Amino acid sequence: MTANPPYLDEKTEIENRVSDLLSRLTLKEKFMLLTSHGRLRLYTTKPIKRLRIPSLKMTDGPLGVAMHSSGFKKNSRFPATVSLAATWNRSLMHDIGIAMAKEVRAVGRHILLAPGINICRTPLNGRTFEYFSEDPYLTKELAIVLVKGIQSQRVAACLKHYAANNQETDRRICSSEVDERTLNEIYLRAFKGVVENADPWAVMTCYNMVNSVYGCENKYLLQDTLLDKWNYDGVVVTDWFASRGVATTEGCMNAGLTLEMPWPSKYKQKALRKAYDEHKFSEDTLNDRVERNLRVMMLTGLFDSPENLPTGQRNTLEHQKLVSRAAEEGMVLLKNKDNLLPLDINSLKRISLHGPNLRKRFGRLLSGGSSAVSPPYEVTPLEGISEKVDGRIELAINDRLKQVFSDVAIVFAGLNHGKGGDTESKDRSSLDLDKKQVEEIKRVANEHQNTVVCVIAGSPIAMDEWIDEVEAVLICWYGGMEAGHAIANILFGDVNPSGKLPLTFPRRLEDSPAHSTGERRNYPGDEEKRVYYDEGVFVGYRWFDQKKIEPLFPFGFGLSYTQFEFSSINVNRQRISKEKDAILLGVDVTNVGERAGSEVIQIYSRDMKASVKRPPRELAGFEKIHLGPEETKTAAITVKAQDLAFFDPKKHDWSIEPGDFKLFVGRSSRDLLGDVDISYG
Ligand code: BGC
């Protein structure tokens, strides 16, 4: 019996297994490993029998394991990414990563095509629900732990869509025209942070061009930045069919593309062979690209015996509980006049329920696009509330009888992962709810003394038309398969809301940076499909603060059923430097109400004097703490020097200039409760 070759030996170190396998591949086999099966197998690579190389299998993300890419299986539907971001909870994110990865393993896949970490430049972006935030720091902090959670199960996370894929309109043909500082400081920053801190095993390129070069042949983005500057050693995969419009095979190869999906186009055998024979790319380059794919095969255990790999699990009770908890923690209470919420189950007699999302299930095949997860069950708001009240309160559905008195009316408004918005391939056409919904909210508010609007949506909604007429507004996002239970738990006070907006809610579209000029060149692109990011680094709250525009609700905002007071702020040092590169803030927080609850303490930094124009405030730290009634705790928040830096276009690198900074402590980007002065140098 011949001994196993080193690459099949689980005890051999991964890099040695990779180089051993590489050395056994013929040129043709190397080429084969750079693309997929083709035809109908849209998510797998070709196996090579001769060397017992199995197929590397991928599945969408990011709301769990999507049905269309998992052999049409029903899997746990997790809250949408924006909803996870609204939890501002790092450890929860880690647990979610583990749970998602277990579901990936359970369907026999190796790469989860998630998380999506693009920055929300426009609230109209159809995929806002699949991304975290308008802020790179919040995105990075949460994505780092999510990726670590996913990969702890030996499932590869795949950061997408690299980079500046910030709109769906013309996504395959438009070019994001963005200066180097803005590109790095806003749009690449979270990618950099996650690559450097969580070592993701895969990165997906974008459909669009960045400064007139497509993502999958963009040398600046791939080889120069991702591979060289950030030392990334994983797979670089195209978005599906993204390589169709690109110029050349060697352009992709030399730029750093390692895997073309879902069909060979630029990486067809013939095309690769021709370019190779004509010396348009070198053997070293080819080997580097192949090695990256082999590495992720090793890391995800393709050659290892199943008993040595983490076990997969899907649709478990544990996952259901986690989904419910995350959905609850992500909900953001925006308005609560006279403490209408929480509703008292013991004193209410009748609730009337309204709105198009009252009975809606969102997890259907391809609904919303590639992120669609179809769960085995999905609790609608109506089901969640019915179960909660259990016959103790009369529920009147779409009741228009004014003469019958309801204590409270609840309207389930919002979007729907379909024509109404929040879907891949199509941006929203407006920031407003459709006319019918606005009329319904106004009518219900007019007919009832107490009206709550629950917004089920994955992107900001304008509310000026109706918000003054209602008593309470709760942003529920898309809460996954347990959404209905989670909503009922918040409405009836079993859970105290603690979500904070990861996005600014503007009053009007024109208030937001991409739409301020109203010119096509800024959105959705000029005649040549170029989209100019003229606002520069002033994206999201950075823009609203700089221009002194009052948003409808600011970034970081969210109410609770209790109140928190901040007393003292301490720092462990006043000066940071290259050596002492972090500062620890201690903020005393007291829950002065009668209910337990959680608060997010947010730190925003301001560079007091800089050689470039910097935003008035930028998120640089946060911690979420839980406090019982009348309890006081000290929140310990770390601010790292690197998170105070800006990208210096003159040096083509990150820089922190010696000098003074102010650190603001707040409970939103606009509700600042104190500050401390520090210096760097
Ligand atoms: C999406 C990606 C997705 C891929 C595979 C594309 O349309 O942009 O996010 O992972 O399809 O389904």
XYZ file of C-alpha atoms and ligand atoms in Angstrom:
693
model
C 0.000 0.000 0.000
C 1.418 3.391 -0.969
C 1.373 6.143 1.600
C -0.903 9.106 1.035
C 0.776 12.048 -0.684
C 1.429 14.990 1.670
C -1.489 17.044 0.362
C -3.906 14.356 1.524
C -2.302 14.061 4.922
C -4.264 16.029 7.477
C -1.283 16.254 9.774
C 0.873 18.037 7.243
C 0.963 21.807 7.556
C -1.480 23.540 5.188
C 1.089 25.510 3.170
C 3.041 22.309 2.538
C -0.109 20.522 1.450
C -0.870 23.381 -0.929
C 2.575 23.388 -2.540
C 2.618 19.622 -2.767
C -0.684 19.561 -4.600
C 0.329 22.447 -6.843
C 3.449 20.556 -7.890
C 1.338 17.612 -9.066
C -0.980 19.621 -11.312
C -0.626 19.720 -15.083
C -1.051 23.063 -16.811
C -4.516 22.022 -17.965
C -5.517 21.083 -14.447
C -4.287 24.397 -13.130
C -6.489 26.146 -15.639
C -9.415 23.929 -14.671
C -9.141 25.048 -11.083
C -9.604 28.695 -11.997
C -13.233 28.422 -12.947
C -16.440 26.489 -12.466
C -18.074 23.385 -13.814
C -20.085 25.516 -16.168
C -23.567 24.753 -17.474
C -26.119 24.440 -14.698
C -23.680 23.962 -11.869
C -23.437 27.585 -11.017
C -21.842 27.351 -7.583
C -19.171 24.667 -7.825
C -15.717 24.129 -9.265
C -14.774 21.136 -11.366
C -13.453 18.078 -9.496
C -10.238 16.471 -10.729
C -10.555 12.741 -10.308
C -6.934 11.918 -11.052
C -5.817 13.743 -7.917
C -8.959 13.183 -5.873
C -9.679 16.913 -5.849
C -13.327 17.376 -4.970
C -15.503 20.211 -6.116
C -15.377 23.417 -4.063
C -18.957 24.399 -3.340
C -20.379 27.821 -2.621
C -23.702 29.127 -1.453
C -25.296 32.545 -1.035
C -25.547 34.493 1.757
C -25.804 36.777 3.484
C -29.151 36.060 5.221
C -28.229 32.430 5.852
C -28.003 29.605 3.313
C -29.980 30.541 0.223
C -32.332 27.997 -1.262
C -31.280 28.323 -4.896
C -27.630 27.522 -4.136
C -28.060 24.745 -1.571
C -29.842 22.075 -3.568
C -33.234 23.689 -2.933
C -33.117 23.133 0.771
C -35.007 25.103 3.371
C -32.659 26.684 5.871
C -32.771 29.101 8.787
C -33.489 32.606 7.627
C -31.440 35.078 9.667
C -32.220 38.774 10.020
C -30.986 40.904 7.128
C -27.479 42.323 7.525
C -28.739 45.856 8.197
C -30.808 44.446 11.033
C -27.780 42.637 12.463
C -25.826 45.884 12.210
C -28.509 47.686 14.198
C -27.741 45.425 17.177
C -24.256 46.971 17.520
C -23.451 43.726 19.307
C -20.123 42.126 18.497
C -20.542 38.893 20.451
C -23.995 38.279 19.000
C -22.461 38.703 15.563
C -19.920 36.006 16.363
C -22.680 33.595 17.383
C -24.570 34.380 14.190
C -21.444 33.624 12.169
C -21.087 30.220 13.831
C -24.744 29.380 13.298
C -24.718 30.408 9.627
C -21.595 28.360 9.026
C -23.138 25.296 10.658
C -25.997 25.592 8.190
C -23.487 25.864 5.344
C -21.769 22.691 6.509
C -25.089 20.920 6.838
C -25.795 21.434 3.133
C -22.302 20.302 2.154
C -20.967 23.674 1.006
C -17.612 25.256 1.750
C -17.929 28.973 1.060
C -20.678 31.281 2.278
C -20.959 34.204 -0.145
C -21.197 36.690 2.710
C -20.930 39.147 4.365
C -21.760 42.082 2.096
C -19.786 45.021 3.405
C -20.375 47.777 0.876
C -21.014 51.209 2.310
C -24.462 52.714 1.959
C -23.882 55.773 -0.200
C -27.498 56.179 -1.293
C -30.577 55.095 0.646
C -32.087 54.022 -2.669
C -29.608 51.193 -3.185
C -31.719 48.073 -3.676
C -29.272 45.995 -1.637
C -28.989 48.237 1.415
C -30.604 45.434 3.433
C -27.689 43.122 2.577
C -25.078 45.548 3.892
C -24.244 46.816 7.355
C -24.020 50.554 7.384
C -23.020 53.910 5.976
C -20.045 53.858 8.340
C -16.868 51.868 7.679
C -15.928 51.551 11.360
C -19.231 49.988 12.400
C -19.160 47.753 9.320
C -15.652 46.572 10.010
C -16.130 45.961 13.716
C -19.180 43.775 13.171
C -17.928 42.040 10.029
C -14.636 41.058 11.711
C -16.405 39.014 14.367
C -18.974 37.636 11.949
C -16.202 36.369 9.679
C -14.319 34.881 12.632
C -17.499 33.095 13.687
C -18.105 31.708 10.191
C -14.532 30.538 9.700
C -14.342 28.929 13.145
C -16.426 26.184 11.517
C -13.949 25.828 8.668
C -16.373 27.480 6.291
C -14.948 30.306 4.187
C -16.491 33.730 4.461
C -16.502 35.749 1.239
C -16.417 39.525 1.580
C -18.394 41.187 -1.168
C -18.643 43.189 -3.429
C -15.137 44.591 -3.753
C -15.513 47.553 -4.248
C -17.684 50.678 -4.495
C -20.699 48.645 -5.615
C -23.092 51.122 -4.113
C -26.088 51.035 -6.415
C -27.987 48.457 -8.417
C -29.022 50.730 -11.278
C -26.680 49.890 -14.185
C -24.536 47.856 -11.814
C -22.951 45.858 -14.633
C -22.021 48.810 -16.768
C -21.544 51.808 -14.508
C -18.281 53.159 -13.191
C -17.885 54.527 -9.676
C -15.634 57.536 -10.183
C -14.054 58.080 -6.824
C -10.878 59.807 -5.723
C -8.150 57.804 -4.015
C -8.694 59.232 -0.554
C -12.446 58.627 -0.568
C -12.055 55.179 -2.064
C -9.682 54.123 0.699
C -11.088 56.067 3.620
C -14.737 55.175 3.045
C -15.236 52.358 0.561
C -12.173 50.140 1.143
C -11.744 50.733 4.845
C -14.006 47.935 6.070
C -12.492 45.497 3.547
C -9.035 46.403 4.816
C -10.059 46.046 8.453
C -11.637 42.647 7.934
C -8.780 41.330 5.788
C -6.193 42.430 8.329
C -8.054 41.303 11.430
C -10.144 38.299 10.456
C -8.278 36.812 7.501
C -11.289 36.000 5.316
C -10.609 33.160 2.911
C -12.493 34.653 -0.029
C -13.282 38.060 -1.512
C -15.782 38.671 -4.337
C -15.213 41.425 -6.864
C -17.923 43.882 -7.882
C -19.955 44.069 -11.089
C -19.246 47.740 -11.647
C -16.120 49.501 -12.761
C -14.113 51.548 -10.324
C -12.516 54.514 -12.019
C -13.344 52.979 -15.378
C -11.837 49.527 -14.744
C -14.011 46.508 -13.895
C -13.528 45.050 -10.425
C -12.259 41.678 -11.632
C -9.477 43.181 -13.737
C -8.735 46.127 -11.498
C -5.062 45.913 -10.623
C -5.206 48.822 -8.224
C -7.968 47.169 -6.203
C -6.728 43.594 -6.394
C -2.978 43.109 -6.789
C -1.771 46.479 -5.518
C -4.134 46.948 -2.615
C -5.780 43.692 -1.535
C -2.926 41.305 -2.261
C 0.166 43.455 -1.795
C -0.727 46.131 0.724
C -3.044 44.056 2.889
C -1.218 40.736 2.434
C -4.339 38.875 1.491
C -3.733 35.219 0.627
C -7.216 33.947 -0.214
C -9.475 33.429 -3.205
C -10.539 36.333 -5.414
C -13.798 35.324 -7.084
C -15.827 37.271 -9.640
C -19.363 38.199 -8.939
C -21.540 35.929 -11.050
C -20.991 36.707 -14.744
C -19.084 39.860 -13.794
C -16.193 38.981 -16.111
C -18.330 38.999 -19.245
C -17.688 42.606 -20.114
C -14.025 42.771 -19.163
C -11.284 43.205 -21.703
C -8.788 40.346 -21.504
C -7.870 37.057 -19.899
C -4.427 38.277 -18.934
C -5.935 41.464 -17.519
C -7.879 39.394 -14.980
C -4.977 37.062 -14.293
C -2.427 39.794 -13.753
C -4.838 41.873 -11.697
C -5.327 39.017 -9.233
C -8.528 37.178 -10.165
C -8.332 33.535 -9.066
C -11.788 32.149 -9.717
C -14.230 33.005 -12.455
C -17.873 32.180 -11.781
C -20.274 30.784 -12.754
C -19.086 29.848 -16.273
C -15.713 30.059 -17.911
C -15.480 33.113 -20.108
C -12.144 34.869 -19.705
C -10.801 31.727 -18.033
C -11.742 29.242 -20.747
C -8.996 26.662 -21.319
C -8.329 27.941 -24.814
C -8.116 31.566 -23.810
C -5.836 30.786 -20.868
C -3.589 28.603 -22.985
C -3.256 31.238 -25.669
C -2.436 34.051 -23.262
C 0.020 31.802 -21.407
C 1.786 30.705 -24.601
C 2.060 34.321 -25.651
C 3.679 35.104 -22.263
C 0.935 37.480 -21.279
C 1.077 36.149 -17.755
C 3.859 34.255 -16.048
C 3.947 30.811 -14.529
C 4.542 32.398 -11.118
C 1.415 34.461 -11.457
C -0.589 31.435 -12.525
C 0.738 29.416 -9.607
C -0.094 32.154 -7.155
C -3.710 32.258 -8.400
C -4.124 28.484 -8.293
C -2.478 28.231 -4.880
C -5.043 30.608 -3.420
C -7.862 28.337 -4.543
C -6.081 25.259 -3.233
C -5.499 27.013 0.079
C -9.183 27.601 0.662
C -9.856 23.973 -0.256
C -7.440 22.922 2.460
C -8.762 25.409 4.988
C -12.336 24.292 4.487
C -11.308 20.650 4.796
C -12.043 19.360 1.313
C -9.366 16.709 1.636
C -9.998 15.871 5.280
C -12.095 13.113 6.713
C -15.557 14.343 7.722
C -15.163 13.138 11.293
C -12.339 15.628 11.765
C -14.439 18.567 10.588
C -16.971 20.622 12.543
C -20.423 19.165 12.192
C -23.165 20.893 10.315
C -26.597 21.633 11.698
C -29.561 23.438 10.273
C -32.928 24.599 11.486
C -32.151 23.708 15.068
C -33.971 25.144 18.048
C -30.728 26.881 18.974
C -30.631 28.655 15.609
C -34.273 29.639 15.919
C -33.636 31.190 19.316
C -30.612 33.025 18.011
C -32.564 34.400 15.054
C -35.258 35.595 17.406
C -32.771 37.263 19.718
C -30.949 38.981 16.884
C -34.212 40.195 15.345
C -35.243 41.654 18.705
C -31.900 43.307 19.351
C -31.865 44.889 15.929
C -35.234 46.600 16.139
C -35.013 50.357 16.496
C -37.650 52.341 18.348
C -37.761 55.769 16.723
C -40.750 57.387 18.378
C -42.750 56.545 21.477
C -45.041 59.396 22.442
C -46.176 59.296 26.054
C -44.695 55.837 26.378
C -47.442 54.218 24.371
C -45.158 51.228 24.032
C -44.805 48.706 25.487
C -48.406 47.582 25.228
C -49.920 46.169 28.393
C -51.313 42.767 27.678
C -53.427 42.850 30.836
C -55.261 46.090 30.277
C -55.842 46.273 26.520
C -59.174 45.047 25.190
C -58.873 45.468 21.456
C -56.068 46.076 18.958
C -56.672 46.745 15.301
C -54.064 45.550 12.856
C -53.367 46.943 9.406
C -50.922 47.228 6.558
C -49.514 45.213 3.672
C -46.782 43.575 5.750
C -49.075 42.265 8.490
C -49.293 38.787 6.984
C -46.321 38.890 4.673
C -43.635 36.211 4.511
C -40.394 37.391 2.962
C -38.373 34.201 2.609
C -39.328 32.945 -0.815
C -37.161 31.586 -3.618
C -35.069 34.424 -5.060
C -37.272 37.054 -3.479
C -34.986 40.046 -3.034
C -32.424 38.364 -5.296
C -29.518 36.056 -4.526
C -29.744 36.536 -0.762
C -33.154 34.844 -0.540
C -33.295 32.146 2.118
C -36.468 30.077 2.241
C -36.953 28.877 5.795
C -39.020 25.876 6.874
C -41.404 28.318 8.542
C -41.670 32.075 8.956
C -43.683 33.795 11.660
C -45.605 36.771 10.311
C -46.389 39.772 12.517
C -50.019 38.658 12.685
C -49.031 35.181 13.833
C -46.561 36.541 16.382
C -49.090 38.916 17.886
C -51.925 36.358 17.875
C -49.729 33.874 19.671
C -48.656 36.492 22.190
C -52.131 37.727 23.136
C -53.497 34.197 23.043
C -57.128 35.274 22.968
C -56.756 37.737 25.829
C -57.077 40.753 23.559
C -59.437 41.022 20.633
C -57.562 41.474 17.384
C -59.427 43.293 14.655
C -57.817 42.896 11.262
C -58.039 45.709 8.716
C -61.002 46.911 10.670
C -62.600 50.084 9.328
C -65.416 50.383 11.825
C -64.759 53.644 13.526
C -67.523 53.213 16.049
C -65.861 50.138 17.600
C -63.162 51.382 19.888
C -59.676 49.899 19.635
C -57.166 50.848 22.300
C -54.352 50.727 19.807
C -53.944 50.417 16.058
C -50.785 48.969 14.546
C -49.886 49.430 10.885
C -47.345 47.083 9.353
C -45.963 49.192 6.556
C -42.693 49.130 4.630
C -41.094 47.457 1.648
C -41.269 43.898 0.399
C -38.132 42.560 -1.343
C -40.051 42.943 -4.570
C -41.544 45.681 -6.691
C -41.821 47.868 -3.615
C -38.073 47.894 -3.020
C -35.168 46.230 -1.195
C -34.155 43.918 -3.959
C -31.055 43.041 -5.934
C -30.726 44.425 -9.487
C -33.063 47.334 -8.844
C -32.760 50.476 -6.799
C -35.750 52.008 -5.087
C -37.341 54.832 -7.035
C -38.199 56.923 -4.005
C -37.476 57.322 -0.314
C -41.195 57.415 0.471
C -43.606 54.630 1.163
C -46.003 54.183 -1.722
C -49.065 56.434 -1.753
C -51.454 53.673 -0.708
C -49.490 52.985 2.447
C -49.182 56.644 3.351
C -52.941 57.018 2.942
C -53.551 53.951 5.065
C -51.304 55.206 7.868
C -53.034 58.589 7.835
C -56.478 57.052 7.785
C -55.718 54.654 10.624
C -54.108 57.442 12.650
C -57.156 59.585 12.081
C -59.536 56.869 13.173
C -57.621 55.795 16.274
C -56.287 57.588 19.262
C -53.148 55.508 19.458
C -51.329 54.380 16.368
C -48.066 52.455 16.092
C -46.306 52.094 12.757
C -44.057 49.061 12.437
C -41.805 49.554 9.442
C -40.616 46.334 7.859
C -37.910 47.420 5.445
C -34.197 47.173 4.905
C -33.400 50.774 4.033
C -34.277 54.298 5.225
C -37.827 55.537 4.767
C -38.980 59.176 4.651
C -41.686 59.837 7.224
C -42.381 63.567 7.264
C -45.735 63.069 5.566
C -47.164 61.002 8.386
C -44.923 60.764 11.438
C -46.569 63.594 13.393
C -49.907 61.845 13.132
C -48.808 58.620 14.817
C -47.683 57.940 18.370
C -44.981 55.333 17.863
C -42.637 54.085 15.151
C -40.659 50.867 15.331
C -38.176 49.861 12.644
C -38.383 46.080 12.460
C -36.155 45.600 9.366
C -36.364 42.036 8.032
C -36.114 39.855 11.109
C -35.831 36.446 9.495
C -38.040 33.455 10.208
C -38.738 34.511 13.795
C -39.648 38.096 12.929
C -43.275 37.853 14.067
C -42.324 36.547 17.507
C -39.604 39.151 17.884
C -41.939 41.998 16.925
C -44.549 40.827 19.427
C -41.892 40.547 22.147
C -40.863 44.155 21.585
C -44.388 45.551 21.253
C -45.532 43.909 24.483
C -42.367 44.657 26.412
C -41.011 41.138 26.962
C -37.904 42.583 25.370
C -36.723 46.155 25.744
C -35.610 47.620 22.391
C -31.912 48.393 22.126
C -31.224 48.694 18.396
C -29.526 51.801 17.013
C -29.694 53.038 13.445
C -26.683 51.963 11.389
C -27.839 54.449 8.732
C -29.049 58.026 8.761
C -32.750 58.380 8.004
C -32.968 61.564 5.887
C -36.085 63.728 5.768
C -35.889 64.048 2.018
C -33.828 62.348 -0.629
C -32.179 65.651 -1.607
C -30.694 65.876 1.883
C -28.485 62.863 1.339
C -25.042 63.187 -0.253
C -25.501 61.299 -3.521
C -28.700 63.200 -4.281
C -27.894 66.709 -3.086
C -27.150 68.125 -6.527
C -29.957 66.250 -8.235
C -27.555 65.729 -11.119
C -27.352 62.407 -12.900
C -23.559 62.471 -12.695
C -23.854 61.917 -8.944
C -26.629 59.350 -9.171
C -27.420 57.139 -11.055
C -24.741 58.194 -13.586
C -24.277 60.387 -16.642
C -24.808 59.345 -20.278
C -21.599 57.366 -20.138
C -22.783 55.619 -16.963
C -20.151 57.289 -14.852
C -21.193 57.977 -11.265
C -19.116 60.734 -9.717
C -18.665 60.547 -5.958
C -18.317 64.319 -5.694
C -19.282 64.330 -2.018
C -15.915 62.704 -1.272
C -15.562 61.295 2.228
C -18.726 63.063 3.358
C -20.987 60.028 3.228
C -23.837 59.239 5.644
C -23.764 61.216 8.887
C -20.421 62.733 7.866
C -22.382 64.647 5.224
C -25.289 65.649 7.450
C -22.904 66.911 10.136
C -20.682 68.771 7.706
C -23.591 70.460 5.934
C -25.520 70.958 9.176
C -28.583 69.221 7.780
C -31.106 67.968 10.315
C -31.861 64.327 9.523
C -35.194 62.722 10.304
C -33.306 60.353 12.630
C -29.541 60.412 13.005
C -27.044 57.602 12.733
C -26.751 55.768 16.050
C -30.225 56.765 17.238
C -32.660 54.440 18.991
C -34.973 54.674 22.017
C -35.468 52.285 24.887
C -38.329 51.627 27.319
C -35.988 52.803 30.068
C -33.651 55.812 30.367
C -29.916 55.894 30.761
C -27.802 58.608 32.295
C -24.135 59.108 31.671
C -22.079 60.547 34.500
C -18.310 60.550 34.417
C -15.883 59.898 31.579
C -12.343 58.742 32.365
C -9.420 57.965 30.114
C -6.383 55.822 30.915
C -4.124 58.247 29.036
C -4.444 61.595 27.353
C -1.784 61.068 24.757
C -1.504 58.267 22.264
C 1.401 57.468 20.027
C 2.770 54.811 17.695
C 3.824 52.770 20.715
C 0.890 53.445 22.989
C -1.613 53.166 20.240
C -4.913 52.877 22.063
C -6.875 54.747 24.636
C -9.345 53.229 27.057
C -12.378 55.270 27.993
C -14.450 54.471 31.045
C -17.966 55.851 30.899
C -20.306 55.487 33.872
C -23.823 54.693 32.779
C -26.878 54.333 35.016
C -30.204 52.856 34.110
C -32.516 55.322 35.846
C -35.704 53.569 34.791
C -37.581 50.580 36.090
C -36.842 48.098 33.345
C -33.669 46.300 32.452
C -32.245 47.428 29.128
C -29.185 47.823 26.965
C -27.486 50.980 25.793
C -24.816 51.553 23.158
C -22.173 54.048 24.203
C -20.717 55.584 21.070
C -17.416 57.416 20.684
C -16.952 59.890 17.850
C -13.610 61.483 17.077
C -12.710 64.875 15.651
C -9.301 65.784 14.335
C -8.913 69.375 15.548
C -6.496 70.383 12.819
C -5.606 68.426 9.727
C -3.978 69.019 6.376
C -7.097 67.661 4.665
C -10.735 68.487 5.277
C -12.017 65.934 7.752
C -15.578 65.174 8.862
C -16.749 66.895 12.070
C -17.240 63.534 13.776
C -16.386 59.931 12.952
C -17.300 56.797 14.853
C -14.166 55.430 16.507
C -15.467 53.153 19.254
C -18.592 51.700 20.832
C -19.749 49.233 23.459
C -23.156 47.840 24.229
C -23.911 47.261 27.891
C -26.828 45.714 29.702
C -28.119 47.291 32.903
C -30.767 46.225 35.390
C -33.117 48.845 36.860
C -31.175 51.505 38.761
C -27.921 49.742 38.054
C -24.706 51.618 37.239
C -21.843 50.166 35.231
C -18.687 51.487 33.692
C -18.575 50.875 29.976
C -14.995 50.274 28.853
C -14.455 51.459 25.295
C -11.215 51.195 23.383
C -10.307 53.738 20.730
C -7.357 52.753 18.564
C -5.033 55.269 16.982
C -5.487 53.636 13.587
C -9.182 54.457 13.746
C -8.341 58.150 14.000
C -6.343 58.076 10.780
C -7.217 59.423 7.351
C -5.987 58.378 3.931
C -3.437 60.865 2.739
C -3.633 61.173 -1.056
C -0.167 62.731 -1.159
C 1.451 59.740 0.515
C -0.995 57.247 -0.981
C -1.200 55.851 2.511
C -2.888 56.153 5.873
C -1.727 58.914 8.146
C -2.295 60.328 11.608
C -0.899 63.778 12.010
C 0.454 64.738 15.424
C -1.943 67.064 17.195
C -5.175 67.297 19.121
C -8.282 65.205 18.842
C -11.586 65.446 20.638
C -13.453 62.305 21.565
C -17.196 62.746 21.972
C -19.255 60.327 24.025
C -22.796 59.982 22.768
C -25.889 57.868 22.514
C -26.224 58.765 18.847
C -24.156 60.783 16.386
C -26.260 63.816 17.344
C -26.879 63.228 21.039
C -23.482 63.925 22.583
C -23.166 63.879 26.324
C -19.570 64.798 26.941
C -16.111 64.871 25.454
C -12.448 64.499 26.265
C -9.385 66.054 24.682
C -6.532 63.825 23.696
C -3.477 64.191 21.534
C -1.477 62.060 19.173
C 2.249 62.238 18.743
C -24.786 38.721 -6.536
C -23.868 38.134 -5.491
C -24.146 36.660 -5.343
C -23.974 35.983 -6.678
C -24.177 34.491 -6.643
C -24.839 37.915 -7.811
O -25.913 38.295 -8.585
O -24.418 40.045 -6.803
O -24.002 38.808 -4.287
O -23.329 36.097 -4.362
O -24.926 36.541 -7.582
O -25.495 34.138 -6.510
